[in-house]
Amino acid sequence: MENVVNLNFDKTLSNLAGFDFGVKTYKEQMKGKLDITKEFKVKFPSNIKGAASSFVQGLFAEIINSIGVNKTKEYLQVISENKGFDLIIISKLT
Amino acid sequence: MQIIHENVNIIKKKRAFVKKYDNITLTSKHIFEIVVFLNTISLQYKNNNVPVLIELEQVTFYDKLAYVVFECIVYYYKVIKKKNIRIIFDIKPTIWTEGIRYSSLKYCNNSEEFDIRFKFEVYRRHYRNLTKYDKYISENEYLSKIVGDIKNYMINNEIPTYIADELSEVLIELIGNGLEHSKTDTLIDIDVTDSLYSKENDKKGNYYGVNVAIATISNIHFSDMLKNKLNKNNAIDYGKRYSEVMKALKQHQIYFNNKYIENDFYTIASFQDSISGNIKKNNEVGGKGLTKLLKSVEERAEDHLCYMLSGNRILFLRKEFLNSKDNYVGFNLSGDFLNEPPNEEVFGTCDTNISGVLYNLSFAIKKE
């Protein structure tokens, strides 16, 4: 089975911000659904075009605390229809 | 030039208390005078609602934050204390203060309109929003909606997308910090100048201003959070970066004097990557928002007037002092935070002590 989660957000949003919102999104949509000991994928919907550092850090806080930021960067693959979005997310992990 | 009326004055015909400024640049010193003036009237004439008239004739505000603070002061006395205050003003705008043409002060003579415009306006070149703490804690997507609005506002005002992306993120991080740390409402006001301005060595008039003021008025000063976090608990518990900060503190103690005080250290420490005043955030995550601000200032500004004011201490965010070493921003020419003090021009003292955390972020951008 593919190691992937598809995130869902309100369709009126184009950008994501807020550490607590990131943590909540992780708890509700990612926690317990991914094997973080190997490569995993996180898919963002097409309406999301940007994400602030605070959100990204909240979203991956628990994963980073478990396996460290380097391993998170190594295993994480961000999927999005928006060009360059994956690089935006990865760059905000550190 | 001159302050026309030094003291509280009663005009015989109209029986009003008058404070007038004529042909000067209004700075924090004058804001302090206005506060003293209003407070004196408030205390001495508690049950008397004699009108107060503030006349500003051909004056210039020093920067955007100066007039936004003035708006907040007028709001407090007029809307909260219900004093009868009227403003007459004829302001000379600059690239940093052109946004005053949209100021809620224009509506000061109509309390209801003033209240509405003080809290929210999105009109042409102006974005203003009194972001609410109760919504921040009850609506998960609150900050996400605001950052989307800010970004759209910037793009609609022809700010290039790559600048809008970066600047909107910086601003939402600062708004989020204000709401989170102070647990109270945070005001943001943005204007993009209509006019184009020229530089001394570039007379073609190709620069426009993007001016932002962010104000969180509360009992929390900027340095309080990190100072309290580290004094309450062992820094080792928060990881390597915090331990390094505590070692840096010991080094910096030899530099403390009347121009560089202990709280200033906690201020520049709070700006470091991966350092946060939030108890919940440990070494691995958190503390990125403020450093993003520093990079944005450095990369985007042809010219800028950027600083943070908390209490009576000002931290100037000047490009030449935002160099880095060992992943720390030095606030000095060498970029060395761990071993060297900040440059003596980085900190200043304001004439007015304003409780809370406020930012003036003004950028002169070359039109593409």
Coordinates of C-alpha atoms in Angstrom, one line a residue:
Chain A
M1 CA 0.0 0.0 0.0
E2 CA 1.3 3.4 -0.9
N3 CA 2.6 5.5 2.0
V4 CA 0.7 8.6 1.2
V5 CA -1.9 11.0 2.7
N6 CA -4.1 13.4 0.8
L7 CA -4.7 16.6 2.8
N8 CA -8.0 18.4 2.6
F9 CA -8.6 22.1 3.2
D10 CA -11.4 24.5 2.8
K11 CA -11.6 25.3 -1.0
T12 CA -11.7 29.0 -0.3
L13 CA -8.1 28.9 1.1
S14 CA -5.1 29.6 -1.1
N15 CA -2.4 29.9 1.6
L16 CA -1.8 28.1 4.9
A17 CA -0.5 29.8 8.0
G18 CA -0.3 29.2 11.8
F19 CA 1.7 26.7 13.8
D20 CA -1.4 25.4 15.7
F21 CA -3.3 25.0 12.5
G22 CA -0.4 22.9 11.2
V23 CA -0.4 20.7 14.3
K24 CA -4.2 20.2 14.2
T25 CA -3.9 19.3 10.5
Y26 CA -1.3 16.7 11.3
K27 CA -3.3 15.2 14.2
E28 CA -6.5 15.0 12.2
Q29 CA -5.2 14.0 8.8
M30 CA -1.7 12.5 9.1
K31 CA -1.1 11.0 12.5
G32 CA -1.1 7.2 12.5
K33 CA -1.6 7.1 8.7
L34 CA 2.0 7.2 7.6
D35 CA 5.0 4.9 8.1
I36 CA 7.7 7.5 8.8
T37 CA 10.5 5.0 8.9
K38 CA 10.7 5.1 5.1
E39 CA 9.7 7.4 2.3
F40 CA 6.3 9.0 2.7
K41 CA 4.2 11.3 0.5
V42 CA 2.0 14.2 1.5
K43 CA -0.4 15.5 -1.2
F44 CA -1.7 19.1 -1.1
P45 CA -4.9 20.1 -3.0
S46 CA -4.5 22.3 -6.1
N47 CA -6.1 25.3 -4.4
I48 CA -3.2 25.6 -1.9
K49 CA -0.5 27.7 -3.5
G50 CA 1.5 28.8 -0.5
A51 CA 2.3 27.9 3.1
A52 CA 3.9 29.9 5.8
S53 CA 6.8 28.6 7.8
S54 CA 4.7 28.5 10.9
F55 CA 2.2 26.1 9.3
V56 CA 4.9 23.8 7.8
Q57 CA 6.6 23.6 11.1
G58 CA 3.4 22.8 13.0
L59 CA 2.4 20.2 10.4
F60 CA 5.7 18.3 10.7
A61 CA 6.5 19.0 14.3
E62 CA 5.8 15.6 15.6
I63 CA 7.5 13.8 12.7
I64 CA 10.6 16.0 13.2
N65 CA 10.6 15.3 16.9
S66 CA 10.5 11.6 16.1
I67 CA 13.0 11.2 13.3
G68 CA 14.8 14.6 13.1
V69 CA 14.7 17.2 10.4
N70 CA 17.3 15.6 8.1
K71 CA 15.5 12.3 8.0
T72 CA 12.2 14.1 7.5
K73 CA 13.7 15.9 4.5
E74 CA 15.0 12.7 3.2
Y75 CA 11.8 10.7 3.4
L76 CA 9.2 13.4 2.7
Q77 CA 7.9 13.8 -0.8
V78 CA 5.4 16.7 -1.3
I79 CA 2.9 16.3 -4.1
S80 CA 1.1 19.3 -5.6
E81 CA -0.2 20.4 -9.0
N82 CA 1.5 23.8 -8.3
K83 CA 4.9 24.1 -9.7
G84 CA 7.6 24.7 -7.1
F85 CA 5.2 24.1 -4.1
D86 CA 7.2 21.0 -3.0
L87 CA 10.4 23.0 -2.8
I88 CA 8.6 25.7 -0.8
I89 CA 7.5 23.2 1.8
I90 CA 10.9 21.4 2.1
S91 CA 12.7 24.7 2.4
K92 CA 10.6 25.7 5.4
L93 CA 11.4 22.6 7.4
T94 CA 14.7 24.3 8.4
Chain B
M1 CA 9.1 74.7 14.1
Q2 CA 6.9 75.9 16.9
I3 CA 4.3 74.3 19.1
I4 CA 1.6 76.9 19.2
H5 CA -0.1 76.0 22.4
E6 CA 2.3 74.7 25.1
N7 CA -0.4 74.1 27.7
V8 CA -4.0 73.1 28.0
N9 CA -5.8 76.1 26.6
I10 CA -9.4 77.2 26.6
I11 CA -10.6 79.1 23.6
K12 CA -13.0 81.7 24.9
K13 CA -15.6 81.4 22.2
K14 CA -15.8 77.6 21.8
R15 CA -14.7 76.4 25.2
A16 CA -12.5 73.7 23.9
F17 CA -9.1 72.3 25.0
V18 CA -6.8 72.8 22.1
K19 CA -3.5 71.2 21.2
K20 CA -1.9 72.5 18.0
Y21 CA 1.1 71.6 15.9
D22 CA 2.2 73.7 13.0
N23 CA 4.7 72.9 10.3
I24 CA 6.8 70.3 12.1
T25 CA 7.6 66.6 11.8
L26 CA 5.7 64.7 14.5
T27 CA 7.8 62.2 16.3
S28 CA 7.4 60.1 19.4
K29 CA 8.2 63.2 21.5
H30 CA 5.0 64.9 20.2
I31 CA 3.0 61.7 20.6
F32 CA 4.0 61.7 24.3
E33 CA 3.0 65.3 24.6
I34 CA -0.5 64.5 23.1
V35 CA -0.9 61.6 25.6
V36 CA 0.0 63.8 28.5
F37 CA -2.4 66.5 27.2
L38 CA -5.3 64.0 26.9
N39 CA -4.6 62.2 30.1
T40 CA -4.4 65.5 32.0
I41 CA -7.8 66.5 30.7
S42 CA -9.2 63.1 31.4
L43 CA -8.1 63.2 35.0
Q44 CA -8.8 66.8 35.8
Y45 CA -12.1 67.1 34.1
K46 CA -13.5 63.6 34.6
N47 CA -17.2 64.5 34.5
N48 CA -16.8 67.3 32.0
N49 CA -17.1 66.5 28.3
V50 CA -15.6 69.8 27.1
P51 CA -14.5 69.2 23.5
V52 CA -10.8 68.5 22.8
L53 CA -9.4 69.8 19.5
I54 CA -6.2 68.6 18.1
E55 CA -5.0 70.7 15.2
L56 CA -2.3 69.4 12.9
E57 CA -1.5 72.1 10.3
Q58 CA 1.1 71.3 7.5
V59 CA 2.7 68.6 9.7
T60 CA 4.5 65.5 8.6
F61 CA 4.5 62.3 10.6
Y62 CA 7.9 60.9 11.0
D63 CA 6.8 57.5 9.7
K64 CA 3.7 55.3 9.4
L65 CA 3.9 53.8 12.9
A66 CA 3.8 57.4 14.3
Y67 CA 0.4 58.1 12.8
V68 CA -1.0 54.6 13.5
V69 CA 0.0 55.0 17.2
F70 CA -1.7 58.4 17.1
E71 CA -4.8 56.7 15.7
C72 CA -4.7 54.2 18.6
I73 CA -4.5 57.0 21.1
V74 CA -7.4 58.9 19.6
Y75 CA -9.4 55.6 19.5
Y76 CA -8.8 55.0 23.1
Y77 CA -9.9 58.4 24.3
K78 CA -12.7 58.8 21.8
V79 CA -14.3 55.3 21.5
I80 CA -13.3 53.7 24.8
K81 CA -13.2 56.6 27.2
K82 CA -16.0 58.4 25.2
K83 CA -14.3 61.8 25.2
N84 CA -15.3 64.4 22.7
I85 CA -12.3 64.7 20.5
R86 CA -12.1 66.4 17.2
I87 CA -9.1 66.4 14.8
I88 CA -8.3 69.0 12.1
F89 CA -5.4 67.9 10.0
D90 CA -3.6 69.0 7.0
I91 CA -0.7 66.5 6.6
K92 CA 2.2 66.7 4.2
P93 CA 2.8 63.1 3.1
T94 CA 6.1 61.4 2.3
I95 CA 6.9 58.0 0.7
W96 CA 6.7 56.5 4.2
T97 CA 3.5 58.3 5.3
E98 CA 1.4 58.7 2.1
G99 CA -1.1 56.1 3.6
I100 CA -2.4 58.8 6.0
R101 CA -4.7 59.9 3.3
Y102 CA -6.7 56.7 4.1
S103 CA -6.4 57.1 7.9
S104 CA -9.5 56.6 10.1
L105 CA -8.6 60.0 11.6
K106 CA -10.4 61.6 8.7
Y107 CA -13.6 60.3 10.2
C108 CA -12.8 61.2 13.8
N109 CA -15.7 63.7 13.9
N110 CA -18.2 60.8 13.3
S111 CA -17.6 58.3 16.1
E112 CA -19.4 55.4 14.4
E113 CA -17.5 55.8 11.1
F114 CA -14.2 56.3 12.9
D115 CA -14.8 53.0 14.8
I116 CA -15.6 51.1 11.6
R117 CA -12.6 52.4 9.7
F118 CA -10.3 52.0 12.6
K119 CA -11.0 48.3 12.7
F120 CA -11.2 47.3 9.1
E121 CA -10.8 48.7 5.6
V122 CA -9.7 47.3 2.2
Y123 CA -10.0 50.1 -0.3
R124 CA -7.7 50.8 -3.2
R125 CA -4.2 51.2 -1.9
H126 CA -5.1 50.5 1.7
Y127 CA -5.5 47.4 3.8
R128 CA -6.3 47.6 7.4
N129 CA -7.4 44.8 9.8
L130 CA -7.7 44.7 13.6
T131 CA -7.1 40.9 13.8
K132 CA -9.0 39.4 16.7
Y133 CA -7.6 37.1 19.4
D134 CA -10.9 35.4 20.0
K135 CA -11.1 34.4 16.3
Y136 CA -7.5 33.3 16.3
I137 CA -8.2 30.8 19.1
S138 CA -11.6 29.7 17.8
E139 CA -11.1 29.5 14.0
N140 CA -8.3 27.2 12.8
E141 CA -8.1 28.8 9.4
Y142 CA -8.1 32.4 10.6
L143 CA -4.5 33.2 9.9
S144 CA -4.7 31.4 6.6
K145 CA -7.6 33.6 5.5
I146 CA -5.8 36.7 6.5
V147 CA -2.6 35.8 4.6
G148 CA -4.6 35.1 1.5
D149 CA -6.3 38.4 1.7
I150 CA -3.0 40.3 2.3
K151 CA -1.4 38.5 -0.7
N152 CA -4.4 39.3 -3.0
Y153 CA -4.3 42.9 -1.8
M154 CA -0.6 43.2 -2.7
I155 CA -1.0 41.6 -6.1
N156 CA -4.1 43.7 -6.9
N157 CA -1.8 46.7 -6.2
E158 CA 0.8 45.5 -8.7
I159 CA 3.3 44.4 -6.3
P160 CA 5.3 41.6 -8.0
T161 CA 4.1 38.1 -7.0
Y162 CA 7.5 37.1 -5.7
I163 CA 7.6 40.1 -3.3
A164 CA 3.9 39.6 -2.4
D165 CA 4.6 36.0 -1.5
E166 CA 7.5 36.8 0.8
L167 CA 6.2 39.9 2.4
S168 CA 2.7 38.5 3.1
E169 CA 4.4 35.6 4.9
V170 CA 6.5 37.8 7.0
L171 CA 3.5 39.8 8.0
I172 CA 1.3 36.8 8.9
E173 CA 4.1 35.5 11.1
L174 CA 4.3 38.8 12.9
I175 CA 0.5 38.9 13.3
G176 CA 0.5 35.4 14.5
N177 CA 3.3 36.1 17.0
G178 CA 1.4 39.2 18.3
L179 CA -1.8 37.2 18.8
E180 CA -0.2 34.2 20.3
H181 CA 2.3 35.8 22.7
S182 CA 0.2 38.7 23.9
K183 CA -3.2 37.0 23.8
T184 CA -4.9 40.2 22.5
D185 CA -5.9 41.8 19.2
T186 CA -3.2 42.9 16.7
L187 CA -3.6 45.7 14.3
I188 CA -2.1 45.7 10.8
D189 CA -2.2 48.6 8.4
I190 CA -0.7 48.4 4.9
D191 CA -0.5 51.1 2.2
V192 CA 1.0 51.1 -1.2
T193 CA 1.8 54.6 -2.5
D194 CA 0.0 56.0 -5.5
S195 CA 2.9 58.3 -6.3
L196 CA 6.3 57.4 -7.6
Y197 CA 9.3 58.9 -5.9
S198 CA 12.9 59.4 -7.0
K199 CA 16.2 58.8 -5.3
E200 CA 19.1 61.3 -5.2
N201 CA 21.1 59.2 -7.6
D202 CA 18.1 58.1 -9.7
K203 CA 15.9 61.0 -10.6
K204 CA 13.5 59.2 -12.8
G205 CA 10.9 58.7 -10.1
N206 CA 10.7 55.0 -10.3
Y207 CA 10.2 54.1 -6.6
Y208 CA 7.0 53.4 -4.8
G209 CA 6.5 52.8 -1.1
V210 CA 5.0 49.7 0.6
N211 CA 4.4 50.7 4.2
V212 CA 3.3 48.4 7.0
A213 CA 2.5 49.1 10.7
I214 CA 1.7 46.3 13.1
A215 CA 0.7 47.0 16.6
T216 CA 0.0 44.7 19.5
I217 CA -0.8 46.8 22.6
S218 CA -0.5 44.7 25.7
N219 CA 1.5 44.3 28.9
I220 CA 3.9 41.9 27.1
H221 CA 7.2 43.3 25.9
F222 CA 9.1 41.6 23.2
S223 CA 12.0 40.3 25.3
D224 CA 9.7 39.0 28.0
M225 CA 8.7 35.7 26.5
L226 CA 12.1 34.3 25.8
K227 CA 13.5 35.7 29.1
N228 CA 10.7 34.1 31.1
K229 CA 11.0 30.9 29.2
L230 CA 14.7 30.5 29.9
N231 CA 14.6 31.8 33.5
K232 CA 11.8 29.4 34.5
N233 CA 13.3 26.3 33.0
N234 CA 16.7 24.8 32.2
A235 CA 17.7 25.9 28.7
I236 CA 19.2 22.4 28.1
D237 CA 15.6 21.1 28.1
Y238 CA 14.9 23.0 24.9
G239 CA 17.9 21.7 23.0
K240 CA 21.3 22.7 21.7
R241 CA 20.4 26.1 20.2
Y242 CA 18.9 27.3 23.5
S243 CA 22.0 26.2 25.4
E244 CA 24.1 28.1 22.9
V245 CA 22.0 31.2 23.5
M246 CA 22.6 30.9 27.3
K247 CA 26.3 30.7 26.7
A248 CA 26.1 33.7 24.5
L249 CA 24.3 35.5 27.3
K250 CA 27.2 34.9 29.6
Q251 CA 29.5 36.3 26.9
H252 CA 27.3 39.3 26.3
Q253 CA 27.1 40.2 30.0
I254 CA 30.5 41.8 29.8
Y255 CA 29.2 44.2 27.2
F256 CA 26.0 45.4 29.0
N257 CA 25.9 49.2 29.7
N258 CA 23.4 52.0 29.5
K259 CA 23.2 51.6 25.7
Y260 CA 23.0 47.8 25.6
I261 CA 20.9 46.3 28.4
E262 CA 20.0 42.6 29.3
N263 CA 16.5 42.8 27.7
D264 CA 18.1 43.9 24.5
F265 CA 20.0 40.6 24.4
Y266 CA 16.8 38.6 24.8
T267 CA 15.3 40.8 22.0
I268 CA 18.1 39.9 19.5
A269 CA 18.1 36.3 20.7
S270 CA 14.4 36.0 19.9
F271 CA 15.1 37.0 16.3
Q272 CA 17.4 34.0 15.9
D273 CA 16.6 31.0 13.8
S274 CA 14.9 28.2 15.8
I275 CA 14.6 30.3 18.9
S276 CA 11.1 30.9 20.2
G277 CA 9.6 32.5 23.3
N278 CA 6.8 29.9 23.0
I279 CA 7.1 27.2 25.8
K280 CA 5.6 24.6 23.4
K281 CA 8.3 25.0 20.8
N282 CA 11.6 23.2 21.4
N283 CA 14.8 23.3 19.5
E284 CA 13.7 21.5 16.4
V285 CA 10.8 23.7 15.4
G286 CA 9.6 27.2 15.8
G287 CA 11.2 30.6 15.8
K288 CA 11.5 30.9 12.0
G289 CA 9.1 33.7 11.4
L290 CA 11.2 36.5 12.7
T291 CA 14.3 35.5 10.8
K292 CA 12.2 35.5 7.7
L293 CA 11.6 39.1 8.3
L294 CA 15.3 39.8 8.4
K295 CA 16.0 38.1 5.1
S296 CA 13.1 39.9 3.5
V297 CA 14.3 43.3 4.6
E298 CA 17.8 42.5 3.3
E299 CA 16.7 41.2 -0.1
R300 CA 13.9 43.5 -1.1
A301 CA 14.7 47.0 0.0
E302 CA 16.2 49.7 -2.2
D303 CA 15.7 51.7 0.9
H304 CA 13.8 51.0 4.0
L305 CA 12.8 52.3 7.4
C306 CA 12.2 49.1 9.5
Y307 CA 12.2 48.8 13.2
M308 CA 10.5 47.1 16.1
L309 CA 9.4 49.2 19.1
S310 CA 8.6 47.5 22.5
G311 CA 8.3 49.6 25.6
N312 CA 10.7 52.4 25.0
R313 CA 13.3 50.3 23.2
I314 CA 13.7 50.4 19.4
L315 CA 15.4 47.7 17.5
F316 CA 16.5 49.0 14.1
L317 CA 16.5 46.4 11.4
R318 CA 19.3 47.8 9.2
K319 CA 20.6 45.8 6.3
E320 CA 24.3 46.3 7.2
F321 CA 23.9 44.7 10.6
L322 CA 21.9 41.6 9.4
N323 CA 24.9 39.6 8.6
S324 CA 25.0 35.9 9.8
K325 CA 27.6 33.6 11.2
D326 CA 27.1 30.0 12.4
N327 CA 23.4 30.3 11.5
Y328 CA 23.0 33.3 13.9
V329 CA 22.3 36.9 12.9
G330 CA 24.8 39.1 14.5
F331 CA 23.1 42.5 14.5
N332 CA 26.7 43.8 14.0
L333 CA 29.1 44.1 11.0
S334 CA 30.8 40.8 11.7
G335 CA 27.5 38.8 11.9
D336 CA 28.8 37.2 15.1
F337 CA 25.9 36.9 17.6
L338 CA 27.5 34.3 20.0
N339 CA 30.6 36.3 20.9
E340 CA 30.1 40.0 19.9
P341 CA 27.6 42.6 21.0
P342 CA 25.2 44.3 18.6
N343 CA 26.4 47.4 16.9
E344 CA 25.6 50.5 19.1
E345 CA 23.3 51.9 16.3
V346 CA 21.0 48.9 16.5
F347 CA 19.2 49.9 19.6
G348 CA 17.6 53.2 20.4
T349 CA 15.3 54.7 23.0
C350 CA 11.9 56.1 22.3
D351 CA 10.6 59.2 24.0
T352 CA 7.3 57.4 24.6
N353 CA 7.0 54.1 26.4
I354 CA 4.4 52.1 24.5
S355 CA 3.5 48.8 26.2
G356 CA 3.4 46.0 23.7
V357 CA 5.2 45.1 20.4
L358 CA 4.9 47.4 17.4
Y359 CA 6.6 47.3 13.9
N360 CA 7.2 49.9 11.3
L361 CA 8.2 48.2 8.0
S362 CA 8.6 50.5 5.1
F363 CA 10.2 49.6 1.8
A364 CA 11.0 51.7 -1.2
I365 CA 10.7 49.3 -4.2
K366 CA 11.8 50.1 -7.7
K367 CA 9.0 49.8 -10.2
E368 CA 9.5 47.0 -12.7

